[in-house]
PDB file of C-alpha atoms in Angstrom:
ATOM      1  CA  MET A  50      -0.002  -0.003   0.001  1.00 44.00           C
ATOM      2  CA  LYS A  51       2.849   2.386   0.831  1.00 42.00           C
ATOM      3  CA  LYS A  52       4.479   1.644  -2.510  1.00 43.00           C
ATOM      4  CA  PHE A  53       1.223   2.455  -4.343  1.00 38.00           C
ATOM      5  CA  SER A  54       0.898   5.719  -2.407  1.00 38.00           C
ATOM      6  CA  LEU A  55       4.442   6.753  -3.293  1.00 34.00           C
ATOM      7  CA  ILE A  56       3.937   5.940  -6.970  1.00 41.00           C
ATOM      8  CA  PHE A  57       0.648   7.852  -7.015  1.00 38.00           C
ATOM      9  CA  LEU A  58       2.174  10.915  -5.336  1.00 35.00           C
ATOM     10  CA  ALA A  59       5.180  10.856  -7.676  1.00 38.00           C
ATOM     11  CA  SER A  60       2.953  10.692 -10.760  1.00 41.00           C
ATOM     12  CA  LEU A  61       0.719  13.451  -9.404  1.00 39.00           C
ATOM     13  CA  PHE A  62       3.738  15.670  -8.721  1.00 40.00           C
ATOM     14  CA  THR A  63       5.202  15.004 -12.167  1.00 42.00           C
ATOM     15  CA  THR A  64       1.888  15.764 -13.887  1.00 44.00           C
ATOM     16  CA  SER A  65       1.360  19.009 -11.977  1.00 46.00           C
ATOM     17  CA  LEU A  66       4.981  20.071 -12.530  1.00 43.00           C
ATOM     18  CA  PHE A  67       4.720  19.418 -16.279  1.00 48.00           C
ATOM     19  CA  ALA A  68       1.318  21.155 -16.463  1.00 50.00           C
ATOM     20  CA  GLY A  69       2.912  24.186 -14.819  1.00 68.00           C
ATOM     21  CA  THR A  70       5.569  24.247 -17.525  1.00 86.00           C
ATOM     22  CA  CYS A  71       2.930  24.105 -20.281  1.00 93.00           C
ATOM     23  CA  SER A  72       0.990  26.943 -18.691  1.00 94.00           C
ATOM     24  CA  LYS A  73       4.137  29.084 -18.891  1.00 95.00           C
ATOM     25  CA  VAL A  74       4.449  28.237 -22.600  1.00 94.00           C
ATOM     26  CA  VAL A  75       0.813  29.243 -23.138  1.00 96.00           C
ATOM     27  CA  GLU A  76       1.285  32.494 -21.238  1.00 96.00           C
ATOM     28  CA  ARG A  77       4.478  33.316 -23.161  1.00 95.00           C
ATOM     29  CA  ILE A  78       2.595  33.166 -26.501  1.00 93.00           C
ATOM     30  CA  PHE A  79       0.389  36.081 -25.498  1.00 96.00           C
ATOM     31  CA  LYS A  80       3.069  38.062 -23.656  1.00 96.00           C
ATOM     32  CA  ASP A  81       5.250  37.911 -26.769  1.00 95.00           C
ATOM     33  CA  GLU A  82       2.389  39.651 -28.616  1.00 94.00           C
ATOM     34  CA  GLY A  83       2.502  42.500 -26.059  1.00 95.00           C
ATOM     35  CA  MET A  84      -0.591  41.480 -24.116  1.00 95.00           C
ATOM     36  CA  GLN A  85      -1.058  41.574 -20.384  1.00 96.00           C
ATOM     37  CA  THR A  86      -2.214  38.180 -19.126  1.00 97.00           C
ATOM     38  CA  GLN A  87      -3.648  36.421 -16.152  1.00 96.00           C
ATOM     39  CA  ARG A  88      -2.307  32.971 -15.341  1.00 96.00           C
ATOM     40  CA  PRO A  89      -3.612  30.238 -17.654  1.00 97.00           C
ATOM     41  CA  VAL A  90      -6.056  27.786 -16.089  1.00 96.00           C
ATOM     42  CA  LEU A  91      -5.948  24.107 -17.010  1.00 96.00           C
ATOM     43  CA  VAL A  92      -9.575  23.228 -17.817  1.00 97.00           C
ATOM     44  CA  PHE A  93      -9.213  19.856 -19.559  1.00 95.00           C
ATOM     45  CA  GLN A  94      -6.609  17.120 -19.693  1.00 94.00           C
ATOM     46  CA  ASP A  95      -7.020  13.759 -21.381  1.00 93.00           C
ATOM     47  CA  GLY A  96      -4.054  11.714 -22.519  1.00 89.00           C
ATOM     48  CA  ASP A  97      -2.094  13.767 -25.044  1.00 92.00           C
ATOM     49  CA  VAL A  98      -4.405  16.803 -25.012  1.00 95.00           C
ATOM     50  CA  GLN A  99      -4.527  19.693 -22.559  1.00 96.00           C
ATOM     51  CA  GLN A 100      -6.713  22.775 -22.785  1.00 97.00           C
ATOM     52  CA  TYR A 101      -6.100  26.043 -20.993  1.00 97.00           C
ATOM     53  CA  THR A 102      -8.123  29.228 -20.757  1.00 98.00           C
ATOM     54  CA  ILE A 103      -6.265  32.507 -20.453  1.00 97.00           C
ATOM     55  CA  ARG A 104      -7.553  36.056 -20.074  1.00 97.00           C
ATOM     56  CA  THR A 105      -5.696  38.812 -21.847  1.00 97.00           C
ATOM     57  CA  ASN A 106      -5.774  42.580 -22.117  1.00 96.00           C
ATOM     58  CA  LEU A 107      -4.429  44.614 -25.018  1.00 91.00           C
ATOM     59  CA  HIS A 108      -4.925  48.393 -25.131  1.00 91.00           C
ATOM     60  CA  GLY A 109      -7.871  48.180 -22.703  1.00 89.00           C
ATOM     61  CA  GLY A 110      -9.705  45.402 -24.565  1.00 93.00           C
ATOM     62  CA  ASP A 111     -10.232  42.195 -22.592  1.00 96.00           C
ATOM     63  CA  ALA A 112     -10.485  38.734 -24.118  1.00 97.00           C
ATOM     64  CA  GLU A 113     -10.464  35.092 -23.129  1.00 97.00           C
ATOM     65  CA  HIS A 114      -8.802  32.399 -25.206  1.00 97.00           C
ATOM     66  CA  LEU A 115      -8.884  28.600 -25.252  1.00 97.00           C
ATOM     67  CA  VAL A 116      -5.483  27.090 -26.015  1.00 97.00           C
ATOM     68  CA  THR A 117      -5.101  23.391 -26.873  1.00 97.00           C
ATOM     69  CA  THR A 118      -1.689  21.800 -26.422  1.00 96.00           C
ATOM     70  CA  THR A 119      -0.165  18.360 -26.796  1.00 95.00           C
ATOM     71  CA  SER A 120       1.369  16.559 -23.839  1.00 90.00           C
ATOM     72  CA  ASP A 121       4.785  17.935 -24.807  1.00 92.00           C
ATOM     73  CA  CYS A 122       3.496  21.557 -24.776  1.00 93.00           C
ATOM     74  CA  LYS A 123       3.186  22.095 -28.526  1.00 94.00           C
ATOM     75  CA  ILE A 124       0.336  24.456 -29.401  1.00 94.00           C
ATOM     76  CA  VAL A 125      -2.352  22.770 -31.489  1.00 95.00           C
ATOM     77  CA  GLU A 126      -5.038  25.453 -31.593  1.00 96.00           C
ATOM     78  CA  VAL A 127      -5.882  28.878 -30.175  1.00 96.00           C
ATOM     79  CA  LYS A 128      -9.508  30.040 -30.110  1.00 97.00           C
ATOM     80  CA  THR A 129     -10.872  33.349 -28.902  1.00 96.00           C
ATOM     81  CA  LEU A 130     -13.838  32.573 -26.651  1.00 97.00           C
ATOM     82  CA  TRP A 131     -14.900  36.175 -26.232  1.00 96.00           C
ATOM     83  CA  ALA A 132     -13.491  39.657 -26.687  1.00 95.00           C
ATOM     84  CA  GLU A 133     -14.638  43.176 -25.952  1.00 93.00           C
TER      85      GLU A 133
END
């Protein structure tokens, strides 16, 4: 039982650590475009696919985007959910 607990905690730590790295990649995309951002939020993860939402602000206009990445943090798709 202890061995299972250690394996579970190690996999959970690795997943959260890697997800944190991908969120930084997602945030960097928008910051490189000159936008102010809030931290990306992981909203979906299944196998090789992760989806993040991120709120941005550029020249006073707010927007929210949905960013889909692969498990190795490559951007697959960026959608604008709403903008004002």
